[in-house]
mmCIF file of C-alpha atoms in Angstrom:
data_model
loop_
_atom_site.group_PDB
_atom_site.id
_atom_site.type_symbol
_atom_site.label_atom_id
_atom_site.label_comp_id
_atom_site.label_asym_id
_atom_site.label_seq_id
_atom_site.Cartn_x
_atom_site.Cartn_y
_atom_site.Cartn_z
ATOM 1 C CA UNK A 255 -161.992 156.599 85.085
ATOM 2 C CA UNK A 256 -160.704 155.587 88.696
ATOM 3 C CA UNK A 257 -157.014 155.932 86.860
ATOM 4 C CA UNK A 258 -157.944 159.345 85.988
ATOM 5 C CA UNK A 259 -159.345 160.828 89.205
ATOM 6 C CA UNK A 260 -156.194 158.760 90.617
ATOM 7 C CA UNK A 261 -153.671 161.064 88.630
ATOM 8 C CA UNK A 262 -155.624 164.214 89.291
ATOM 9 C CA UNK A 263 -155.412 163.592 92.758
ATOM 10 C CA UNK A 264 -151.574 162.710 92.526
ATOM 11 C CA UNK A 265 -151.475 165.862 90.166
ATOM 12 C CA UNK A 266 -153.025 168.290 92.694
ATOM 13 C CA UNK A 267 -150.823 166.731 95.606
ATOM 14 C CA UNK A 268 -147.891 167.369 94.092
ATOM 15 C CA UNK A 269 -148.980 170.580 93.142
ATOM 16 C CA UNK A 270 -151.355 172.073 96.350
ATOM 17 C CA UNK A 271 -152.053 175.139 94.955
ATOM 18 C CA UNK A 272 -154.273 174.188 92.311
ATOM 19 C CA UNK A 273 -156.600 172.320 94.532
ATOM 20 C CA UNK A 274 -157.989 175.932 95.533
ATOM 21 C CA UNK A 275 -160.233 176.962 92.572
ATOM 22 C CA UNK A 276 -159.000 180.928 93.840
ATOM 23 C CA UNK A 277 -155.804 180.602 93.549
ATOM 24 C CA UNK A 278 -155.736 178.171 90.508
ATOM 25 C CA UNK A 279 -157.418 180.966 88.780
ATOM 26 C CA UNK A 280 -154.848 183.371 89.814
ATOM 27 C CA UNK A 281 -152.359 180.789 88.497
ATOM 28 C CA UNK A 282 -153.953 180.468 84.861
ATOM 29 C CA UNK A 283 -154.229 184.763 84.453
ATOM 30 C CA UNK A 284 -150.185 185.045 85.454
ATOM 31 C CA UNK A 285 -149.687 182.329 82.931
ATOM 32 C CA UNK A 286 -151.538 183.902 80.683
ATOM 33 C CA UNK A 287 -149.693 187.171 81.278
ATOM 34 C CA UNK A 288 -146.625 185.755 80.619
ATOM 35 C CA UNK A 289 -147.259 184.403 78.012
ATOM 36 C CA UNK A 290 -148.844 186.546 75.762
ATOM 37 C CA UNK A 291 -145.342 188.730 76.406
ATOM 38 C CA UNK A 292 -143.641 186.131 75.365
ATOM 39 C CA UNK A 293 -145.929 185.816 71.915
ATOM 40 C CA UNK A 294 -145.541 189.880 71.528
ATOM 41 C CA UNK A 295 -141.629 189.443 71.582
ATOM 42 C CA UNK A 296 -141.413 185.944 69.845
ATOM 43 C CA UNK A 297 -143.732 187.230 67.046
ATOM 44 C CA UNK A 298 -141.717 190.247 66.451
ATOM 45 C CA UNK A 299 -137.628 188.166 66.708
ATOM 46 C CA UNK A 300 -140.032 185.742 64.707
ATOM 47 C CA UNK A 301 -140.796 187.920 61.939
ATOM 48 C CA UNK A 302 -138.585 190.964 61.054
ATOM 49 C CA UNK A 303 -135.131 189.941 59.936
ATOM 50 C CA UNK A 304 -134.027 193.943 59.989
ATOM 51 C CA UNK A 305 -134.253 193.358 64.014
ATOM 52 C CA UNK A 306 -131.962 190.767 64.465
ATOM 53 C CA UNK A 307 -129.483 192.232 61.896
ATOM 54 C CA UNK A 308 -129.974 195.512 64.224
ATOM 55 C CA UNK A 309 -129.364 193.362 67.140
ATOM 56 C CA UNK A 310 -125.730 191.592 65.531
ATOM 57 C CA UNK A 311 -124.743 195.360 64.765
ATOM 58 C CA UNK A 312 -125.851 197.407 67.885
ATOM 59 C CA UNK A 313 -126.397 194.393 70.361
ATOM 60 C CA UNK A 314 -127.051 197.725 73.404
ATOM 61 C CA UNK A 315 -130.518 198.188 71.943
ATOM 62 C CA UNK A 316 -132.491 194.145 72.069
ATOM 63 C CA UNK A 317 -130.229 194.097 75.542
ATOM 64 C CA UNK A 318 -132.194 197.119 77.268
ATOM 65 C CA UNK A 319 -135.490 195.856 75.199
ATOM 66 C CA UNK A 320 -135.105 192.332 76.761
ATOM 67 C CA UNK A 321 -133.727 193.788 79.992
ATOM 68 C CA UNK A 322 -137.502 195.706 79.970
ATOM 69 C CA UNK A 323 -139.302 192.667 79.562
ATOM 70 C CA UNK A 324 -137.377 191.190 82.379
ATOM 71 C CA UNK A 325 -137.780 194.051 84.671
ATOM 72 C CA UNK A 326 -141.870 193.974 83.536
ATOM 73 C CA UNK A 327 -142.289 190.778 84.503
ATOM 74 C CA UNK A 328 -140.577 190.442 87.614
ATOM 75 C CA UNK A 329 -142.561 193.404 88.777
ATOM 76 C CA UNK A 330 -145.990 192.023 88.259
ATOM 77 C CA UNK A 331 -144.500 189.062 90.374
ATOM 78 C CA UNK A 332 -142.791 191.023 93.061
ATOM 79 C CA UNK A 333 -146.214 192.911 93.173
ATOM 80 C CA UNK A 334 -148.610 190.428 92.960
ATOM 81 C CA UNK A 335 -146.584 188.987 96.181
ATOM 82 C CA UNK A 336 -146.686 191.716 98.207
ATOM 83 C CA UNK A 337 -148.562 192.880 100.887
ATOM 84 C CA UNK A 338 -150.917 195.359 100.730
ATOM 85 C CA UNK A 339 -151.051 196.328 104.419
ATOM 86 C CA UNK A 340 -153.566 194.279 105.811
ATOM 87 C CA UNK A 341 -154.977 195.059 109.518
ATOM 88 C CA UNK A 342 -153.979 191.460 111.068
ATOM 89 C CA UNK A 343 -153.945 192.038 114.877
ATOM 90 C CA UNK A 344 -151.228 190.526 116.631
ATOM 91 C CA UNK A 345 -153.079 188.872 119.736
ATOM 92 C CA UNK A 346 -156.061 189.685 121.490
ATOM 93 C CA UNK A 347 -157.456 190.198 124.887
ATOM 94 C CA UNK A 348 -161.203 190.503 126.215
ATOM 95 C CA UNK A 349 -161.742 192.011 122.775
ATOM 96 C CA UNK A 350 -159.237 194.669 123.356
ATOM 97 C CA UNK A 351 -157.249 193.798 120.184
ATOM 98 C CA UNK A 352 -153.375 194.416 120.790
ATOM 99 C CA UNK A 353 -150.621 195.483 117.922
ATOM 100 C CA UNK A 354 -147.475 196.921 117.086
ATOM 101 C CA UNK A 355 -147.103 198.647 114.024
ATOM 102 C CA UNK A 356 -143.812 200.778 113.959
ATOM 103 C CA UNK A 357 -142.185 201.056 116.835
ATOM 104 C CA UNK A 358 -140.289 204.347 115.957
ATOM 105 C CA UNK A 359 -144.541 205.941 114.760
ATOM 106 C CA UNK A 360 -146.035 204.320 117.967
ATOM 107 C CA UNK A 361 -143.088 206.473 120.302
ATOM 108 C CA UNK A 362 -144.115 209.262 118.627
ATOM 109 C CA UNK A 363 -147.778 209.262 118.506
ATOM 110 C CA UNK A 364 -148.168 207.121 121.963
ATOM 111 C CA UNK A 365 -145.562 208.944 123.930
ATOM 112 C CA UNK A 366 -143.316 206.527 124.529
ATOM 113 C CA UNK A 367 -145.549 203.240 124.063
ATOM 114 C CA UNK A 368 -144.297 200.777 122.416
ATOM 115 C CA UNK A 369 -147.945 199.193 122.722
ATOM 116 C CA UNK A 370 -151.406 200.260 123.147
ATOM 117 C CA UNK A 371 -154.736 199.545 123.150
ATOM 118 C CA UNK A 372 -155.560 199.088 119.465
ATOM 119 C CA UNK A 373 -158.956 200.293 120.047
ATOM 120 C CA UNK A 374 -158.027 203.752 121.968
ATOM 121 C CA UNK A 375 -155.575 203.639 119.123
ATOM 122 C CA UNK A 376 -158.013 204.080 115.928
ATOM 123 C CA UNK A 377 -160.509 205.944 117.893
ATOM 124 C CA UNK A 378 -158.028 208.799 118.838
ATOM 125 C CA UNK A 379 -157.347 209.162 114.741
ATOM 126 C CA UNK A 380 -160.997 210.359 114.344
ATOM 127 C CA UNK A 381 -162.886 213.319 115.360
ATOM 128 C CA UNK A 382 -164.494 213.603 118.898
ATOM 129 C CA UNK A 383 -168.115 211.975 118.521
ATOM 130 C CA UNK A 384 -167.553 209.104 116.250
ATOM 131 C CA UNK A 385 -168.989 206.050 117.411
ATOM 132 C CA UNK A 386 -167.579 202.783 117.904
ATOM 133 C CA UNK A 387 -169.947 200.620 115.512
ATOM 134 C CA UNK A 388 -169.245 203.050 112.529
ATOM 135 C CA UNK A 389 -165.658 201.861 112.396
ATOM 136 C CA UNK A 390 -166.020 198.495 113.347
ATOM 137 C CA UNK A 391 -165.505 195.762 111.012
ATOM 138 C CA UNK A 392 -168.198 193.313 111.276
ATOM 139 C CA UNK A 393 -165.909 190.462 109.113
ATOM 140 C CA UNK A 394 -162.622 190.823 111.288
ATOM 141 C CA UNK A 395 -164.301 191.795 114.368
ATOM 142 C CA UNK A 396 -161.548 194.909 114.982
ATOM 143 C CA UNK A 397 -161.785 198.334 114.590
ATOM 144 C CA UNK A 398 -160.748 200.133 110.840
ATOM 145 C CA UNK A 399 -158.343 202.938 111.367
ATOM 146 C CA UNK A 400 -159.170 205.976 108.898
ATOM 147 C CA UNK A 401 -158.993 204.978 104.972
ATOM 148 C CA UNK A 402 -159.058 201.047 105.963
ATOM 149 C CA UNK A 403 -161.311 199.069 104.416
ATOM 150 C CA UNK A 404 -162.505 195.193 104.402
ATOM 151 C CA UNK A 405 -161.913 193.647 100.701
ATOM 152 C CA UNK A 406 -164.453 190.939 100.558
ATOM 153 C CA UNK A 407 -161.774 189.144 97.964
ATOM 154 C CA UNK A 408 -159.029 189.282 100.129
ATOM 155 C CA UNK A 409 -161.424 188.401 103.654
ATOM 156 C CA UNK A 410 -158.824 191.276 105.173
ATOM 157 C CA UNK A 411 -158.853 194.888 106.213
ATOM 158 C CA UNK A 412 -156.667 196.896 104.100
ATOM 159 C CA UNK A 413 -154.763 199.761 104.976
ATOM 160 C CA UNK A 414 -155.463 202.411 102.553
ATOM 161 C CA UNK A 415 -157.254 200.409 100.554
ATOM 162 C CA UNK A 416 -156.932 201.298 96.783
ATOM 163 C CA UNK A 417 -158.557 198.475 94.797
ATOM 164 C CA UNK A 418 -158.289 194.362 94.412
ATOM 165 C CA UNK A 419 -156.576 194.055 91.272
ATOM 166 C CA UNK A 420 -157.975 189.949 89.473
ATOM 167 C CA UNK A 421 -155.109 190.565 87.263
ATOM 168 C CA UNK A 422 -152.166 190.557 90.026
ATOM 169 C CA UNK A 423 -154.372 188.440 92.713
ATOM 170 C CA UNK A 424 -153.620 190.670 95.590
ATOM 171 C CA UNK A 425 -155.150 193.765 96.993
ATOM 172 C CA UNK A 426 -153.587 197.258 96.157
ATOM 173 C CA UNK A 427 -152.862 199.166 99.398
ATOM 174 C CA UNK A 428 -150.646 201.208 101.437
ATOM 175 C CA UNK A 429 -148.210 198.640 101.140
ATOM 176 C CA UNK A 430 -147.663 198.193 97.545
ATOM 177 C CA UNK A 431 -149.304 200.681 95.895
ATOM 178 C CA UNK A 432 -146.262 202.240 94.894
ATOM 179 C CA UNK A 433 -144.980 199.146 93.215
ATOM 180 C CA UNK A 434 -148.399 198.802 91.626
ATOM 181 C CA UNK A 435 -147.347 202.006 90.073
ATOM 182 C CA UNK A 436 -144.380 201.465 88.901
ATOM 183 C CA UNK A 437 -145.396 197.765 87.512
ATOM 184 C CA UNK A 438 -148.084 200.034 85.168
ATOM 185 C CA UNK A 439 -145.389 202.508 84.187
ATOM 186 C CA UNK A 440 -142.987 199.389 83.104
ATOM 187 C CA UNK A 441 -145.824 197.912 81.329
ATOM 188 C CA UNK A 442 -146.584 200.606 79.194
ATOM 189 C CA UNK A 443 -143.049 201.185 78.437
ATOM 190 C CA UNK A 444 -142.805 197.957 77.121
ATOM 191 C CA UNK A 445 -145.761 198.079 75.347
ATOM 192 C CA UNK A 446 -144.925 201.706 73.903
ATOM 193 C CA UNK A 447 -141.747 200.498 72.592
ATOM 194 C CA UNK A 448 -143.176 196.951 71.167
ATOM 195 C CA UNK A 449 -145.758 199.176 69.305
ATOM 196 C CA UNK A 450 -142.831 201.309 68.091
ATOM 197 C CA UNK A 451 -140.607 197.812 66.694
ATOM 198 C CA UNK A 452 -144.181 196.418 65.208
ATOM 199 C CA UNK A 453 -144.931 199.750 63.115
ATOM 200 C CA UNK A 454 -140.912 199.321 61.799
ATOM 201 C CA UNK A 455 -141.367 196.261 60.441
ATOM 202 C CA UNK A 456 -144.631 197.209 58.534
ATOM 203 C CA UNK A 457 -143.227 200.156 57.158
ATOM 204 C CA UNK A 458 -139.981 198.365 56.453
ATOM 205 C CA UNK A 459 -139.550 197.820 52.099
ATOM 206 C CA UNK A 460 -138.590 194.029 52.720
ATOM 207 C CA UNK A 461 -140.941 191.709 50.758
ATOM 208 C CA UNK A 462 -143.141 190.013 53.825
ATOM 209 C CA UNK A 463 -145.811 187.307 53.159
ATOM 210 C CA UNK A 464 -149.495 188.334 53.443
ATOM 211 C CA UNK A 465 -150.167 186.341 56.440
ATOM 212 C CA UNK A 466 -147.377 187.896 58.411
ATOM 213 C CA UNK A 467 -149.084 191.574 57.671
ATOM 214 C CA UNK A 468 -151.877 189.897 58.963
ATOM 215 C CA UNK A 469 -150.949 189.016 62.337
ATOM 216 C CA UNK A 470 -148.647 191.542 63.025
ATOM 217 C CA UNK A 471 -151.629 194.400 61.964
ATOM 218 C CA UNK A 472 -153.697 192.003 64.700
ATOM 219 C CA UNK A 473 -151.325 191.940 67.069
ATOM 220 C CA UNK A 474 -151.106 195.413 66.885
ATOM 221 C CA UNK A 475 -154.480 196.742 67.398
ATOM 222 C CA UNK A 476 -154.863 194.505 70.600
ATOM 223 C CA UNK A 477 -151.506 195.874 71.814
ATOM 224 C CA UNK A 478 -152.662 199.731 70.436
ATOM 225 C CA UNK A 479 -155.837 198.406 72.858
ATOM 226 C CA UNK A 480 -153.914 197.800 75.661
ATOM 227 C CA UNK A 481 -151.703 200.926 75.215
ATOM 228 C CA UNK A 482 -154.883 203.266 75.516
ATOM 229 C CA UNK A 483 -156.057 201.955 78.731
ATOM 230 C CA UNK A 484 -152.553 201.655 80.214
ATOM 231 C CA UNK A 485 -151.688 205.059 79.822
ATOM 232 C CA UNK A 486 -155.222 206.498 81.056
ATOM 233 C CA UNK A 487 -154.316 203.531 84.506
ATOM 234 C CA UNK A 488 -151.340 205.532 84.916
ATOM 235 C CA UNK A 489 -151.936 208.962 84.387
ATOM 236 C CA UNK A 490 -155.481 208.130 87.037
ATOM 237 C CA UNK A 491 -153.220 206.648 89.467
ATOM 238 C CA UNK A 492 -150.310 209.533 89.562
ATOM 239 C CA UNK A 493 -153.281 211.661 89.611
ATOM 240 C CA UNK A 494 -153.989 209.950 92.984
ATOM 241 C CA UNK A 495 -150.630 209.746 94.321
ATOM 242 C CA UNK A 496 -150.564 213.521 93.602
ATOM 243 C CA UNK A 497 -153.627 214.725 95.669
ATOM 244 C CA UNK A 498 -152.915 211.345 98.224
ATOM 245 C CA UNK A 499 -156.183 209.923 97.108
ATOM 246 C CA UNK A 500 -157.256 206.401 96.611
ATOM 247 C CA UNK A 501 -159.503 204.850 93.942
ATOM 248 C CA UNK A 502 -161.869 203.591 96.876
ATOM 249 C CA UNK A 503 -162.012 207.370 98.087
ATOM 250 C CA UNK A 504 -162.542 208.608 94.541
ATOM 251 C CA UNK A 505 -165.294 206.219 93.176
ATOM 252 C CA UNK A 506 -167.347 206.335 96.613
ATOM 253 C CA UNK A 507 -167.001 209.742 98.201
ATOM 254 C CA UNK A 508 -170.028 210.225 99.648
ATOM 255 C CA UNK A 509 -170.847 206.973 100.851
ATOM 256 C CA UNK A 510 -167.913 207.125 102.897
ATOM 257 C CA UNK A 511 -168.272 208.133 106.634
ATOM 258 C CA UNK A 512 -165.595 210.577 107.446
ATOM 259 C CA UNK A 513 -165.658 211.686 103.613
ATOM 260 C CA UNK A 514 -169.022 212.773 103.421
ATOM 261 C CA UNK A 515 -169.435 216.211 104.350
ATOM 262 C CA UNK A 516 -165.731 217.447 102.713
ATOM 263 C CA UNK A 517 -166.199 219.956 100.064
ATOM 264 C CA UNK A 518 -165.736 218.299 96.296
ATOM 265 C CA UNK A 519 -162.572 219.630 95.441
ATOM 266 C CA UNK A 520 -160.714 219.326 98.538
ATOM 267 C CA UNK A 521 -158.208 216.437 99.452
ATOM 268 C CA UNK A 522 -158.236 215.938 102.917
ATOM 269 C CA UNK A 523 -154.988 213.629 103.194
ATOM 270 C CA UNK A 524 -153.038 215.952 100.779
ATOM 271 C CA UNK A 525 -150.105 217.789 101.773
ATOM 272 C CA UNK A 526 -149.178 219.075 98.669
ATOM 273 C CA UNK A 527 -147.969 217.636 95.568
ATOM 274 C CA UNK A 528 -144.124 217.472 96.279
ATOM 275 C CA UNK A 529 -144.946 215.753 100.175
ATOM 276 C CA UNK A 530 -147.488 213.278 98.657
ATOM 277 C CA UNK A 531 -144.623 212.477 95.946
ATOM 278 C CA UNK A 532 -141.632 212.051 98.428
ATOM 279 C CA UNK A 533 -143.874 209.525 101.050
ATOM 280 C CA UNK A 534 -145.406 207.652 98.252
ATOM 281 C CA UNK A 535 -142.102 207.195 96.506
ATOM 282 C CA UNK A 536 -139.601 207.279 99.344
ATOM 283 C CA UNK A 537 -141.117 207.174 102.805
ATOM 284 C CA UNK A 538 -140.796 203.577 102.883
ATOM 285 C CA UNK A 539 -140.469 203.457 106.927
ATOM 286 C CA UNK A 540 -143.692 205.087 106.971
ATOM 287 C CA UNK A 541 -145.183 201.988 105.024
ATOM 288 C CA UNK A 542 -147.642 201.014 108.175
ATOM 289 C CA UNK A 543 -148.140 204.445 109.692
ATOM 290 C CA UNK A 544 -151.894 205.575 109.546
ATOM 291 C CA UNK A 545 -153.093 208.669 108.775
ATOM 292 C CA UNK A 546 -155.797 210.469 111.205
ATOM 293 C CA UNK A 547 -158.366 212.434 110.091
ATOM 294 C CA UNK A 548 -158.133 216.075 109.398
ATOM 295 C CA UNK A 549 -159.200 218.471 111.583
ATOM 296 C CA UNK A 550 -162.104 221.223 110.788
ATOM 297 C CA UNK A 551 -159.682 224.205 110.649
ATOM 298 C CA UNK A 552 -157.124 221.875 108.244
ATOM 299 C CA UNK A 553 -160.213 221.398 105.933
ATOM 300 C CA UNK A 554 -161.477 225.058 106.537
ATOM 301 C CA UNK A 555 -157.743 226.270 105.163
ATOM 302 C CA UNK A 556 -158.116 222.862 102.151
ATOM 303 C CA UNK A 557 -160.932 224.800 100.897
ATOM 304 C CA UNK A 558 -159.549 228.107 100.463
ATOM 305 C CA UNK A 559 -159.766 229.273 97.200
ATOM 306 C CA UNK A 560 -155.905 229.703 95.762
ATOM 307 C CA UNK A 561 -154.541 233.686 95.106
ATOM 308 C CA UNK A 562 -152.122 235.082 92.721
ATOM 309 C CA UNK A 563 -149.133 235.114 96.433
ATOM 310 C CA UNK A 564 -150.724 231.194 96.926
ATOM 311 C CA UNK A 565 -149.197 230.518 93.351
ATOM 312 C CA UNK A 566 -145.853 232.403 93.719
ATOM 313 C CA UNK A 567 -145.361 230.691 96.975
ATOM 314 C CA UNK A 568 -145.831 227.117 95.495
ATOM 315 C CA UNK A 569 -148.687 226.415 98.154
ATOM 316 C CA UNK A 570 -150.041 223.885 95.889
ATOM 317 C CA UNK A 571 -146.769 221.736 96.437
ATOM 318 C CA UNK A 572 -146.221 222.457 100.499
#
């Protein structure tokens, strides 16, 4: 017994990470992932001789199926590592907290500041009249800019904050929400193309033993499984990158504070489909910058009803 605990002891020195039950949990789920890939694929090379004679004769078509799986799974690794955009003041100062985002954003919005106060900061992003305990954050003890948010998972204030996603360990902010997005639109490539190959090979005339119908029609239905709720994650989320939304904003609307009183169907952080595209997709050196809240007559000209000139002038995408 005192051997064992020994060697479990040596085992978690030697690897530290599993000595946290959190992120030993995270651990065992990537493993998992990567894995049951890996079964997919090896199941299907496994099984259907007609798919490695297709690979000997056109050896392009396993290479950019492969090169997929590659690019799938490095993604959920590069995005599971990344940072959602956590609120982590720099240094602090008779609870005046103190911290430079971009320098380029701060010139423009501090005239000239490189620095400021972080708390004049946040409070000039919301409307005259909010109060200073209504965008505090009791956890961190600093003050939440507009569509920040403390994730209880995380213990951090999230820029943005979209969702903590168990599967990829991390929270899903303004910092990698866009490779969040394009992690689910490799996945369900993948799994729209492994759900192609698997059909082939049951419709193929070769003679197959029973068992292998078996767990291929198995394998199958879990994969059709996950197909169905990957492509209703991805069409919810480019409906949110669309309207500049997040799921946090969606799912609790009028519980939030400066969400409340805007009309149903208006996006307040929306400025039109094509701008929402280009800084979710390209704006990378806006990655930190914070967005303040709208102003009455911005919301007043939201809610206007579009017209037949609104449509021919593409105000839906301006």
């Amino acid at each position: 017994m005192v051997a064992l605990c020994g060697g479990t002891l040596n085992g978690l020195s030697f690897f530290p990470f599993l000595s946290d039950p959190a992120r030993r949990s995270t651990f065992c789920l990537k493993l998992a992932l990567v894995m049951t890939h890996l079964t997919f694929v090896g199941v299907l090379f496994g099984f259907d001789k007609e798919l490695i004679h297709k690979t000997i004769q056109d050896l392009w078509y396993t290479t950019v199926y492969l090169l997929l799986l590659v690019a799938t799974l490095a993604q959920y690794f590069i995005t599971s590592g990344s940072s959602p955009g956590k609120d982590q003041p720099a240094s602090s100062k008779n609870s005046s907290v103190v911290i430079t985002i971009d320098r380029n954003q701060l010139e423009k919005s501090l005239l000239g500041s490189g620095t400021t106060s972080w708390a004049k900061l946040v409070m000039d992003m919301y409307s005259p009249g909010t109060s200073v305990r209504s965008v505090n954050c009791t956890y961190c003890n600093i003050m939440q800019p507009p569509r920040a948010k403390h994730c209880y998972d995380c213990d951090k204030c999230v820029l943005q904050f979209d969702h903590h996603c168990v599967w990829l360990g991390t929270c899903i902010g303004k910092g990698n929400h866009c490779r969040f997005w394009w992690y689910i639109f490799s996945e369900t490539a993948l799994s729209l193309w492994t759900g192609t190959l698997y059909i082939q090979y049951l419709k193929s005339h070769v003679s197959k033993p029973w068992w292998s119908y078996a767990i291929v029609i198995l394998l199958l239905a879990v994969l059709s499984i996950c197909l169905f709720f990957l492509l209703l994650l991805l069409l919810f989320h480019s409906y949110l990158i669309l309207t500049n939304q997040t799921t946090y904003e969606l799912l609790r609307r009028r519980r939030i504070p400066y969400l409340r009183n805007t009309p149903e169907r208006v996006f307040p952080f929306s400025k039109g489909v094509c701008r929402n595209s280009y800084e979710f997709c390209c704006a990378r050196s806006s990655m930190y910058r914070m967005e303040p809240l709208p102003t009455a007559q911005e919301l007043e000209e939201k809610s206007r009803p579009y017209t037949c000139s609104d449509i021919l002038s593409c105000r839906c995408c301006c």
